[in-house]
XYZ file of C-alpha atoms in Angstrom:
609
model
C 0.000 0.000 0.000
C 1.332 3.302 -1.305
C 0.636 5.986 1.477
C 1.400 9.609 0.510
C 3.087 11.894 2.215
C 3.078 16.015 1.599
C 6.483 17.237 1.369
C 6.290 19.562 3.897
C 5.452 16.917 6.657
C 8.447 14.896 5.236
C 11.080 18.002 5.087
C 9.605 18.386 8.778
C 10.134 14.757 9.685
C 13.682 14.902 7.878
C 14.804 17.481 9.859
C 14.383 15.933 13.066
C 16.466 12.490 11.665
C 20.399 12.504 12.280
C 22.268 12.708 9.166
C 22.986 8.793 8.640
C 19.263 8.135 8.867
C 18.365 11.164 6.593
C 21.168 9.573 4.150
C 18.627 6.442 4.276
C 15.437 8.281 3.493
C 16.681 9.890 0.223
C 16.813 6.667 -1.098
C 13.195 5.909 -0.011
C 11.613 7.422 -3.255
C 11.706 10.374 -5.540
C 9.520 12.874 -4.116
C 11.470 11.619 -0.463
C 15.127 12.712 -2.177
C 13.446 16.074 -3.036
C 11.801 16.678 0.432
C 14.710 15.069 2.475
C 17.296 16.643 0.302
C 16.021 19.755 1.093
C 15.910 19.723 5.228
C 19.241 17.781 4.425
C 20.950 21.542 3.620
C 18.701 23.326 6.075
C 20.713 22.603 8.967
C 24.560 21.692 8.854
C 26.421 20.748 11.287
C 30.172 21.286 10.767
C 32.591 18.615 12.651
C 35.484 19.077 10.840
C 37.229 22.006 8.843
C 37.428 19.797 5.823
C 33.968 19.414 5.656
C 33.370 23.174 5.687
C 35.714 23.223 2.396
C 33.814 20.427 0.827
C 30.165 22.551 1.882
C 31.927 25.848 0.200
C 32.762 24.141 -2.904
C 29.711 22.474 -3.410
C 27.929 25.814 -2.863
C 30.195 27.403 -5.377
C 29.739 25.264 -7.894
C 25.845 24.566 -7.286
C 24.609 28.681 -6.020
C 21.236 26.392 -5.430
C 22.422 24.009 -2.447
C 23.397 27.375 -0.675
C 19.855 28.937 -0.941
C 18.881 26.318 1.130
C 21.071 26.729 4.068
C 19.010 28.521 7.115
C 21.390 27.340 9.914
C 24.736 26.065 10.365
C 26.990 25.315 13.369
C 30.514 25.044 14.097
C 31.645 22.143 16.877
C 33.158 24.049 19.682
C 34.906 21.506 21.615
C 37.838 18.970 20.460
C 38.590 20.064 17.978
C 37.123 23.535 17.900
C 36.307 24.587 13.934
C 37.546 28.237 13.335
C 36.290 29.997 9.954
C 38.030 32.750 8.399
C 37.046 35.941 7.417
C 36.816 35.286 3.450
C 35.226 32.155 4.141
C 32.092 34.309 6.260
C 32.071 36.875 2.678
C 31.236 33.659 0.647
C 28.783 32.341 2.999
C 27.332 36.049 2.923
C 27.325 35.910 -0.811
C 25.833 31.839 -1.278
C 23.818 31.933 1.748
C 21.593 34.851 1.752
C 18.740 33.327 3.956
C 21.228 32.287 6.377
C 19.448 32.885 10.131
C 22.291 30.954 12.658
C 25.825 31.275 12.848
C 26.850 29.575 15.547
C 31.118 29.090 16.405
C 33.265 29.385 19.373
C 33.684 32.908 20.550
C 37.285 32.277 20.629
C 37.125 32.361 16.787
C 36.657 35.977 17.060
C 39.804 37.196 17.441
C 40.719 35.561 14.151
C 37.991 37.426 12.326
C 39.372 40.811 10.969
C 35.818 42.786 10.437
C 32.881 41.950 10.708
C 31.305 40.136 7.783
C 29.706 37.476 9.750
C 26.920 41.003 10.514
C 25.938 40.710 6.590
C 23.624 37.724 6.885
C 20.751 40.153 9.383
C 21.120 37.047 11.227
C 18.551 35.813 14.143
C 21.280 34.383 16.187
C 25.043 35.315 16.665
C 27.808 33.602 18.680
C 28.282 34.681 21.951
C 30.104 38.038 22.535
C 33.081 38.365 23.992
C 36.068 41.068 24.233
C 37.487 40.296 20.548
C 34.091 40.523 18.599
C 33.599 43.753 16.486
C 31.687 45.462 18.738
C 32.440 48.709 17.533
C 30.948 47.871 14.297
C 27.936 46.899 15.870
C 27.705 49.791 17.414
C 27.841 51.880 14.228
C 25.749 49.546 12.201
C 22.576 49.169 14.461
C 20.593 47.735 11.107
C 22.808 44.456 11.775
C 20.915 43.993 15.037
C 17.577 44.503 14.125
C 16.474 40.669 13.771
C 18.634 38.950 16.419
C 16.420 36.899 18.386
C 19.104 35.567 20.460
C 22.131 37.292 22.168
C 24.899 36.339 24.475
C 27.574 38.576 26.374
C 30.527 36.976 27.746
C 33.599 37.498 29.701
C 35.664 40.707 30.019
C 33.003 42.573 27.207
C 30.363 42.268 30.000
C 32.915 44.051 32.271
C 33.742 47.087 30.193
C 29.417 47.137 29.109
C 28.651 47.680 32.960
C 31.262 49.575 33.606
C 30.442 53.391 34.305
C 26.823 54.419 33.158
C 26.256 51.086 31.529
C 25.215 53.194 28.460
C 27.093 51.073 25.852
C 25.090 47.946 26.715
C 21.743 49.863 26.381
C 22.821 50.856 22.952
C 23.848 47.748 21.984
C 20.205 46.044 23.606
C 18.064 49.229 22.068
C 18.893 48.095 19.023
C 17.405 44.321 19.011
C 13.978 44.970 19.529
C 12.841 41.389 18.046
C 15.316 39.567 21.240
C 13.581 37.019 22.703
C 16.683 35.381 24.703
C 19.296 37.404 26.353
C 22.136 35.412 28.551
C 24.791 37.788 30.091
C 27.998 35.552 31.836
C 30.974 37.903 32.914
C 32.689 34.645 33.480
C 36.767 35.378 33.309
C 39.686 34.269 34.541
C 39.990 37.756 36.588
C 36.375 38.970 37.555
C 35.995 41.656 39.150
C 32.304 42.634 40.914
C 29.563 44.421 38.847
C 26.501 45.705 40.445
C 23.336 45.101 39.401
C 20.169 48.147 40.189
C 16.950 48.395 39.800
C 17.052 50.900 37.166
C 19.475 49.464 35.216
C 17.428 46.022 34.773
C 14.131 48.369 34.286
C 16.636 49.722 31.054
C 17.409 46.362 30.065
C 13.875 45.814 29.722
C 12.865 49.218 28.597
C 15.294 48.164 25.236
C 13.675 44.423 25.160
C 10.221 44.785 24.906
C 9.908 41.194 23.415
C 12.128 39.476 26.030
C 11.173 35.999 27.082
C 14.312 34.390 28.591
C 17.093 36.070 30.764
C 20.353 34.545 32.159
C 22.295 36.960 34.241
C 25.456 34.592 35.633
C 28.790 35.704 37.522
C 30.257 38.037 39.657
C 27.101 40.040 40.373
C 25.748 41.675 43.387
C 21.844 42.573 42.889
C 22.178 44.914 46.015
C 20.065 47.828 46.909
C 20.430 51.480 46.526
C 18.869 54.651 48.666
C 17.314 55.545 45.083
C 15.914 51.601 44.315
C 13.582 52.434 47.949
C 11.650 54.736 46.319
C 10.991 52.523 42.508
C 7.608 53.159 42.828
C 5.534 51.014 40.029
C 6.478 47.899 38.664
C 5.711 47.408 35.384
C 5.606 43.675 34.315
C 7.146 42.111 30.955
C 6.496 38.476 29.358
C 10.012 36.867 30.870
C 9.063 32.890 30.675
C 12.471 32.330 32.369
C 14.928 33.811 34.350
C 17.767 32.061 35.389
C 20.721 34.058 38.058
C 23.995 33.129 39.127
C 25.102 35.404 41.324
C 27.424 36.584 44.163
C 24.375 38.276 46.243
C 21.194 38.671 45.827
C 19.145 40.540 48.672
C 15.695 39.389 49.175
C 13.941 42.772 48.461
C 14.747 41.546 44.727
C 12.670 38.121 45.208
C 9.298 40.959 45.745
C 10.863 42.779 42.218
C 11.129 39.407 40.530
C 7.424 38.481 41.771
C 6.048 42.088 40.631
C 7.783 42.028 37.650
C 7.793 38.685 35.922
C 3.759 37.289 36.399
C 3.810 35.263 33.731
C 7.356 33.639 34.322
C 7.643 29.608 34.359
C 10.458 28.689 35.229
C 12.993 30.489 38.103
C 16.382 29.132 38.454
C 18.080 31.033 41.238
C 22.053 29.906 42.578
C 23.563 32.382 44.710
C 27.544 31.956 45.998
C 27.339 34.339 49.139
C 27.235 32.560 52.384
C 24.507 33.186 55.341
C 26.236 35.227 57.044
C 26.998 37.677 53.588
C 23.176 37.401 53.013
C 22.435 38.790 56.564
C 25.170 41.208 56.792
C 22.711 43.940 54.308
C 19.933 45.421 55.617
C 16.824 43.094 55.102
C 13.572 42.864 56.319
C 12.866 40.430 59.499
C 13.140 37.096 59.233
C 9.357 36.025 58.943
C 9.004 38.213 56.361
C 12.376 36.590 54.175
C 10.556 33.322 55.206
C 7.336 34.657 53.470
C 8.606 35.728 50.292
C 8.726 32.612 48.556
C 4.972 32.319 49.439
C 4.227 35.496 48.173
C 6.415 34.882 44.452
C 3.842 32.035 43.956
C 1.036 34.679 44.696
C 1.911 36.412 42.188
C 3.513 34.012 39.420
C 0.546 32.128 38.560
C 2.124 29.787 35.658
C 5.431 28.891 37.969
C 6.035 25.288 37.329
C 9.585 24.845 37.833
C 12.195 25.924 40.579
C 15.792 25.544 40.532
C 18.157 26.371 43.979
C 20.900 25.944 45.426
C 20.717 23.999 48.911
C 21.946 27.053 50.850
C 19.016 29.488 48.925
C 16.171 26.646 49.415
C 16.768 26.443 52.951
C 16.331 29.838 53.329
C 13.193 30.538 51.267
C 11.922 27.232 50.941
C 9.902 27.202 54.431
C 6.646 24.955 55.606
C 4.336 28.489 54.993
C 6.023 28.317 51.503
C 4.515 24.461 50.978
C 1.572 25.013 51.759
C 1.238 28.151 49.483
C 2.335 25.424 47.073
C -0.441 23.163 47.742
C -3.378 25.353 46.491
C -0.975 26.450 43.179
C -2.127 25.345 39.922
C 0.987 24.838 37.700
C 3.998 24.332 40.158
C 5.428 20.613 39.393
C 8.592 20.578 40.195
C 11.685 22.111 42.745
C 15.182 20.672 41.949
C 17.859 21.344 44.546
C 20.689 21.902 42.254
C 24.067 19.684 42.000
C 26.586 22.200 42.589
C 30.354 20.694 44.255
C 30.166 20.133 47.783
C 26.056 21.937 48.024
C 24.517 18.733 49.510
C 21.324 19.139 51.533
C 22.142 18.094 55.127
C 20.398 16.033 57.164
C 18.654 18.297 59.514
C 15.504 19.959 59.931
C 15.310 20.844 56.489
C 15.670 17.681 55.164
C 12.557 16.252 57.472
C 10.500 19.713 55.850
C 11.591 18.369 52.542
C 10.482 14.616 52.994
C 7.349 15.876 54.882
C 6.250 18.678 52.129
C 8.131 17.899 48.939
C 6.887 14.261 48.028
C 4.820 15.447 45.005
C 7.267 18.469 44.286
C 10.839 17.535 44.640
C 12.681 15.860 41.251
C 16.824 16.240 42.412
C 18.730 16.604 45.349
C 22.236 16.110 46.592
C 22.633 14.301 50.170
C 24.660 12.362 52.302
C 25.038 9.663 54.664
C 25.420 10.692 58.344
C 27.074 8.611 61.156
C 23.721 7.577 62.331
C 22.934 5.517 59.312
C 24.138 2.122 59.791
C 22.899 0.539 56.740
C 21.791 2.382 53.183
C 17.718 1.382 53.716
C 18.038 4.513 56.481
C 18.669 6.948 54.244
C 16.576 5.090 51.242
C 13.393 4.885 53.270
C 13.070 9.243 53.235
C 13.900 9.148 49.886
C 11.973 6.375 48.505
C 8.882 9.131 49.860
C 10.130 11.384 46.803
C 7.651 10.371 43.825
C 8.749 12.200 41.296
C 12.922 11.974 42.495
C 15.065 11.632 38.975
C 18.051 12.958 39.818
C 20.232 12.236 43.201
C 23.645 12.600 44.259
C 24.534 10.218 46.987
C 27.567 11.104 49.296
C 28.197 8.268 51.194
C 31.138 9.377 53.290
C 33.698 6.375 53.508
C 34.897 4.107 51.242
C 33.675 1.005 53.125
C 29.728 2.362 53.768
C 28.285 -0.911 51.218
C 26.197 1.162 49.121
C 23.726 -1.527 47.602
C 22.882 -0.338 44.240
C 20.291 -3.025 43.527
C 18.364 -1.750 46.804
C 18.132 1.982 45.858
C 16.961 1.093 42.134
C 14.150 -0.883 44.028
C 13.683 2.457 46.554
C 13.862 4.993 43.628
C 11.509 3.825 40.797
C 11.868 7.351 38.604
C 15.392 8.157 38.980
C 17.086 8.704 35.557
C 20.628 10.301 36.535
C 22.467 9.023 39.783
C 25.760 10.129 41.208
C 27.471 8.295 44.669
C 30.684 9.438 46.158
C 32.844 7.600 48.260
C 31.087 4.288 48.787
C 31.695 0.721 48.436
C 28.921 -0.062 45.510
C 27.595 -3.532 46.051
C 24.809 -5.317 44.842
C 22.397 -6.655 48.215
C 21.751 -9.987 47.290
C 22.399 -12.284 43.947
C 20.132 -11.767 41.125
C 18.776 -14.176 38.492
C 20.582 -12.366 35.390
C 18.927 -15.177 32.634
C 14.935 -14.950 34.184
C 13.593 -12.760 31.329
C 11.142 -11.024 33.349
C 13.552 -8.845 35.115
C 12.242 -5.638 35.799
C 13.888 -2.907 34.086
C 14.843 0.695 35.609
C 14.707 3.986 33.481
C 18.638 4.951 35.017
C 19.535 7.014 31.915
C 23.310 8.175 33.637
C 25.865 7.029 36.176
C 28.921 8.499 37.598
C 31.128 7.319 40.553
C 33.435 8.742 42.342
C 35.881 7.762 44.993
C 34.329 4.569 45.241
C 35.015 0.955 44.747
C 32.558 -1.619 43.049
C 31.947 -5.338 43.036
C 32.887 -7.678 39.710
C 29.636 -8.180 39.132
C 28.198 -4.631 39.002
C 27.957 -3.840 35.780
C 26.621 -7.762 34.662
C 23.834 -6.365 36.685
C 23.253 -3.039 35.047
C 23.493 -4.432 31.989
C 20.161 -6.195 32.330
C 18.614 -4.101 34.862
C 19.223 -0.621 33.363
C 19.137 -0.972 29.340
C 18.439 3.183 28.934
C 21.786 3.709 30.327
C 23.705 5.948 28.081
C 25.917 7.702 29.697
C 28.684 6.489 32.439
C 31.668 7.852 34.234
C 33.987 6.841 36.878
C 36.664 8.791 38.951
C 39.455 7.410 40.848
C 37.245 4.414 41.093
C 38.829 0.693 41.694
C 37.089 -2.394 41.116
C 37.494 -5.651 44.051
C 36.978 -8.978 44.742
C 37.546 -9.991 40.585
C 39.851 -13.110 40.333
C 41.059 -12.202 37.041
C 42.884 -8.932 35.776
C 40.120 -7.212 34.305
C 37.370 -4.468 34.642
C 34.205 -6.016 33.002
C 31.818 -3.929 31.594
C 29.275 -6.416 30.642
C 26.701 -4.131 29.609
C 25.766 -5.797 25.552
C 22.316 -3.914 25.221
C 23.068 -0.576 26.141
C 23.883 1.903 23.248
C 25.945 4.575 25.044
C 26.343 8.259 24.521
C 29.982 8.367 26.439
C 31.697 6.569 28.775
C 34.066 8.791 30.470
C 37.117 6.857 32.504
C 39.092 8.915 34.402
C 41.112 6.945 36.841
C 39.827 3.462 37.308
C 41.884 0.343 38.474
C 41.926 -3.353 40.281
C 42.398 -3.385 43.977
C 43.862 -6.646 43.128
C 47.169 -5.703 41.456
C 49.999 -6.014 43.848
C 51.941 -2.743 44.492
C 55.665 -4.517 43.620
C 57.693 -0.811 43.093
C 54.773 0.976 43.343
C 53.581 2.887 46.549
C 50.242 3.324 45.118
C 47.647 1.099 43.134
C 48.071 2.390 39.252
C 45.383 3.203 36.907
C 44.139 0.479 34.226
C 45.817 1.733 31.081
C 44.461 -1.063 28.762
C 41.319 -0.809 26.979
C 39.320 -2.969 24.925
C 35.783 -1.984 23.392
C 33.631 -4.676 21.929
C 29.899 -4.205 20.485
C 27.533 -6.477 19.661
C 28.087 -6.020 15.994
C 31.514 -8.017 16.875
C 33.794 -5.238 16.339
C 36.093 -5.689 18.682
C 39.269 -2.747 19.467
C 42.188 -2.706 22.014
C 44.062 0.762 22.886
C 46.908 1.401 25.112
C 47.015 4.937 27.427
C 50.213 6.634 27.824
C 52.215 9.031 29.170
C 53.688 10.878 25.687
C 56.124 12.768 26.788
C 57.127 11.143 29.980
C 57.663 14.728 31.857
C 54.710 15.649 33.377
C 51.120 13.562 33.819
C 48.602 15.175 31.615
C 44.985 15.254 31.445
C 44.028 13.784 28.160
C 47.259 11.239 27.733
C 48.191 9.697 24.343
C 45.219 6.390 23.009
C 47.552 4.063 20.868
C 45.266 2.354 18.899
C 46.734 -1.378 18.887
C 47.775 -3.138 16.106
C 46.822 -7.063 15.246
C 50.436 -8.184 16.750
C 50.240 -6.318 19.664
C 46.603 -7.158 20.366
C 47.214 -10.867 19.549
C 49.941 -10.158 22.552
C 47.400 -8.437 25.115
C 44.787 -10.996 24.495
C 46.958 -14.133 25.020
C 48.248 -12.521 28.313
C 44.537 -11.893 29.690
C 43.786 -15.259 29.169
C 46.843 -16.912 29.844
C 48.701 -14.376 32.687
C 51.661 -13.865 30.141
C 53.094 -12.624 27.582
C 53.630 -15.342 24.694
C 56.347 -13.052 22.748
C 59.035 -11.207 24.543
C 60.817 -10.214 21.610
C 58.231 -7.690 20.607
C 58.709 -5.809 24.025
C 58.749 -1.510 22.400
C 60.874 0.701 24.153
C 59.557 3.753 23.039
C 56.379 2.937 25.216
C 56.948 -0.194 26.865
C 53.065 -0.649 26.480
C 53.580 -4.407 27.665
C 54.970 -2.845 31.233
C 51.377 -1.507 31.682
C 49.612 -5.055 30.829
C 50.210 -5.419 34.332
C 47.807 -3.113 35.840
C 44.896 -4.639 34.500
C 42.485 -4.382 30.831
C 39.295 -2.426 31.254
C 36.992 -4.694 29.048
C 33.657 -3.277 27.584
C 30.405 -4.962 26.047
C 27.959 -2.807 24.980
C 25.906 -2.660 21.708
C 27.295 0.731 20.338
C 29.553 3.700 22.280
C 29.676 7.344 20.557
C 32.466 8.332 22.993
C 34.797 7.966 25.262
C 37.827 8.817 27.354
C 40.705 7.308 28.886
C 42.508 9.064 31.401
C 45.259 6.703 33.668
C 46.466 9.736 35.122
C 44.580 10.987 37.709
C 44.061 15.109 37.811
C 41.930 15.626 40.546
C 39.462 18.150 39.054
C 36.213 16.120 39.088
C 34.630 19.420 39.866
């Protein structure tokens, strides 16, 4: 049966497909290759530089392909793709309906003038000190249909400095912005102050405004002149996300009068308690009531994001049941930030009393009280909605049985435990096809050490995992020299390995354990890879060491020693690398139907965070 399609519902359906399935539809029929050929050159994605050659070519050659370009993007991390500046005139000249640009803003500096401003584009990349902001400036007509803007490092500096009247110019002239994200993020930030008036300017220039991220060294204090603001006029922000220094709470009353119609508030301040208190504030019950009032007043709130410290101050029983007779709020997430657990005190109980229905992630910890993990898993099991928890366990020997808070938490879908010995409670029928399965989408452990038969438990239980991670993590009680991880149904977006070893390899001239610097992937397809991790230049330990993909003789060698305990050739032995030296600590071995990405690193750094 032939069913028809229009071809704007397949160009839509096409554009949602990644590129090796879109490849697949052209060849479905002819009026597919039209349709699909079409969202095919819609949006580009640019990995590589030589594929940005090949895309200028082509679009030299064929002046038709580049008509259909509307958005293309630069990757920004390894390896970052610059473009040049006679590379941005020919997409100017081939790609007039061009609407995204998107590249690292370090590319700036190696743009001379500012072509990339021909297009009218909707969306720029981000700001920073080196982009031609002069230009802008002068050329206000280049602004006019941004829809998207972002400010970043020292450039945010210099626009607050003074009478801030630079940014205003820069922000009078996008009248169409509908999402404006301002990070002073640098290496060497100094504090800017944030006023009343000048966010009342910000939003006097961006009428059309419906998403604002304000995140750095800020201080949203108060001014003799901000007492007397008088009238509050509101706007149609959706979301408003802060990082900040300070934040006083006369601005959660602004936020409340200003923003009605916002959705979603995302608040993480750095200042400790005693900063917070140190302004003058109002009393205590009324701090305690302003959360209360925000909901008052923000009738479509559905989302809150905080930092433990914040939530425990504004997050108070008055403030739940406030909650209770809101329409839209669904969800408060107690934000992972390093070290910004929520302790185990009275505001834990509020949570666990109030929050079953409400909270979705929080960060907590294991107290000297808790003799077994069902203590701390019977408050949290009362969390209905939980999907994200980090789990600081305390000491490396607290038996943290994974199986057991699975069971607890039904919902949860990213999971992180620190220093903990992960075990599995009791033994589990791995072949009885009925096993329940668990929607864990994401794992990371730290600090911890694991039992053999972890991950051949994972591997059936949690088939949506996608994404794992270990640091300085060791695996015990294995009998052979490998990590195993069994896991051949899972199809993962990275598995990041960043110190991970057996407990079981003796220390001989070594005071400490090393790192596993063998790897082997294998997926189900039964292709089937071994790479070595080293030190390159032998001087210093770095963070991303040297993969040596192995050859057929020297996998032939690592193979026969894993399954023998050594090596059947000696006269092979390289002394450039001495890769067989490091068979020794062990062969991380994983099964999994497909991996996208991954990372090796033997060398410890110690910047998890």
């Amino acid at each position: 049966m032939n069913l028809y399609f229009p071809p704007e519902l397949i160009e839509a359906i096409a554009l949602l497909l990644p590129n090796n399935q879109q490849f697949n539809c052209l060849t479905v029929s002819k009026s597919w290759y039209e349709s699909v050929h079409r969202a095919l050159y819609r949006i580009i994605q640019v990995k590589h530089r030589r594929n940005f050659k090949l895309l200028l070519k082509l679009i030299n050659c064929q002046p038709r392909y580049g008509l259909l370009v509307r958005q293309i993007y630069f990757n920004k991390s390894n390896p970052i793709v610059g473009i040049t500046t006679q590379e941005l005139e020919q997409l100017s000249i081939h790609c007039p309906f061009l609407e995204i640009l998107d590249f690292d803003k370090s590319v700036w500096k190696y743009i001379k003038y500012s072509s990339v401003n021909k297009h009218q584009l909707k969306r720029i990349p981000p700001l920073n000190i080196h982009a031609p902001l002069l230009f802008l400036l002068e050329n206000p007509f280049y602004l006019y249909r941004l829809t998207q803007l972002t400010l970043f490092g020292e450039l945010v500096s210099r626009l607050f400095g003074h009478s801030q009247k630079r940014l205003i110019s820069i922000l009078s002239n996008t009248p169409e912005l509908r999402k404006l994200t301002i990070n002073s993020k640098q290496l060497k930030s100094h504090t800017i102050y944030v006023s009343y008036q000048l966010l009342e300017a910000i939003h006097t220039s961006l009428p059309k405004l419906m998403d604002l991220e304000i995140a750095g060294s800020f201080r949203f204090n108060v001014q003799n002149t901000d007492l007397a603001l008088g009238l509050i006029h509101s706007t149609k922000v959706r979301r408003l996300k802060i990082k900040a220094n300070l934040l006083l709470p006369q601005w959660i009353y602004y936020i409340a009068r200003k923003y009605p119609l916002l959705e979603e508030l995302d608040m993480e301040l750095v200042a400790s308690n005693a900063t917070f208190f140190s302004h003058w504030i109002p009393s205590t019950e009324e701090v305690q009531q302003l959360f209360s009032m925000l909901l008052g007043y923000c009738s479509y709130l559905r989302k809150i994001q905080l930092d433990s410290a914040t939530a425990k101050i504004y997050l108070t029983s008055a403030f739940f049941e406030r909650s209770k007779s809101h329409n839209t709020l669904r969800e408060i997430k107690m934000k992972s930030l390093p070290y910004n657990l929520v302790s185990r005190d009275q505001f834990f109980d509020l949570l666990v009393k109030y929050g079953q229905q409400l909270v979705t992630g929080l960060g907590t910890e294991v107290i000297g009280t808790d003799m077994h993990i069902s203590t701390i898993l019977a408050p949290l099991s009362s969390f209905t909605k939980l999907t994200e928890l980090i789990l600081c366990c305390g000491h490396p020997c607290f038996d943290c049985a994974l199986d057991l808070l699975l069971d607890q938490c039904q919902k949860l879908k990213h999971l992180t435990i620190r220093s903990a010995h992960v075990v599995l409670q009791s033994n589990h029928d791995l072949t009885n096809n009925d096993f329940k399965q668990h929607v864990l989408q994401s794992l990371h452990l730290s600090t911890v050490s694991f039992s053999a038969q972890l991950f051949d438990y994972l591997g059936y239980r949690c088939q949506a995992l996608n994404q794992l991670s270990f640091y300085e993590c060791d695996q015990n009680g294995g009998l052979t020299q490998r990590i195993r991880i069994n896991m051949p149904n899972n199809n993962f977006d990275f598995i990041i390995m960043n110190g991970i070893r057996l407990d079981s390899v003796p220390f001989q001239r070594h005071t400490w354990t090393p790192n596993a610097r063998i790897l082997s992937i294998e997926t189900t397809s039964g292709i089937k890879r071994w790479y070595h991790a080293y030190n390159g230049n032998k001087l210093c330990y770095p963070e991303h060491p040297k993969i040596q993909k192995l050859n057929s003789r020297k996998t032939a060698i690592a193979e026969h020693y894993y399954q023998f305990g050594w090596i059947n050739n000696q006269k092979y032995v390289e002394q450039a690398i001495k890769w067989e030296e490091d068979l020794f600590f062990g062969n991380i071995a994983i099964l999994c139907r497909s991996v996208k990405r991954w990372e090796l690193i033997c060398n410890t750094t110690y910047n998890e965070f």
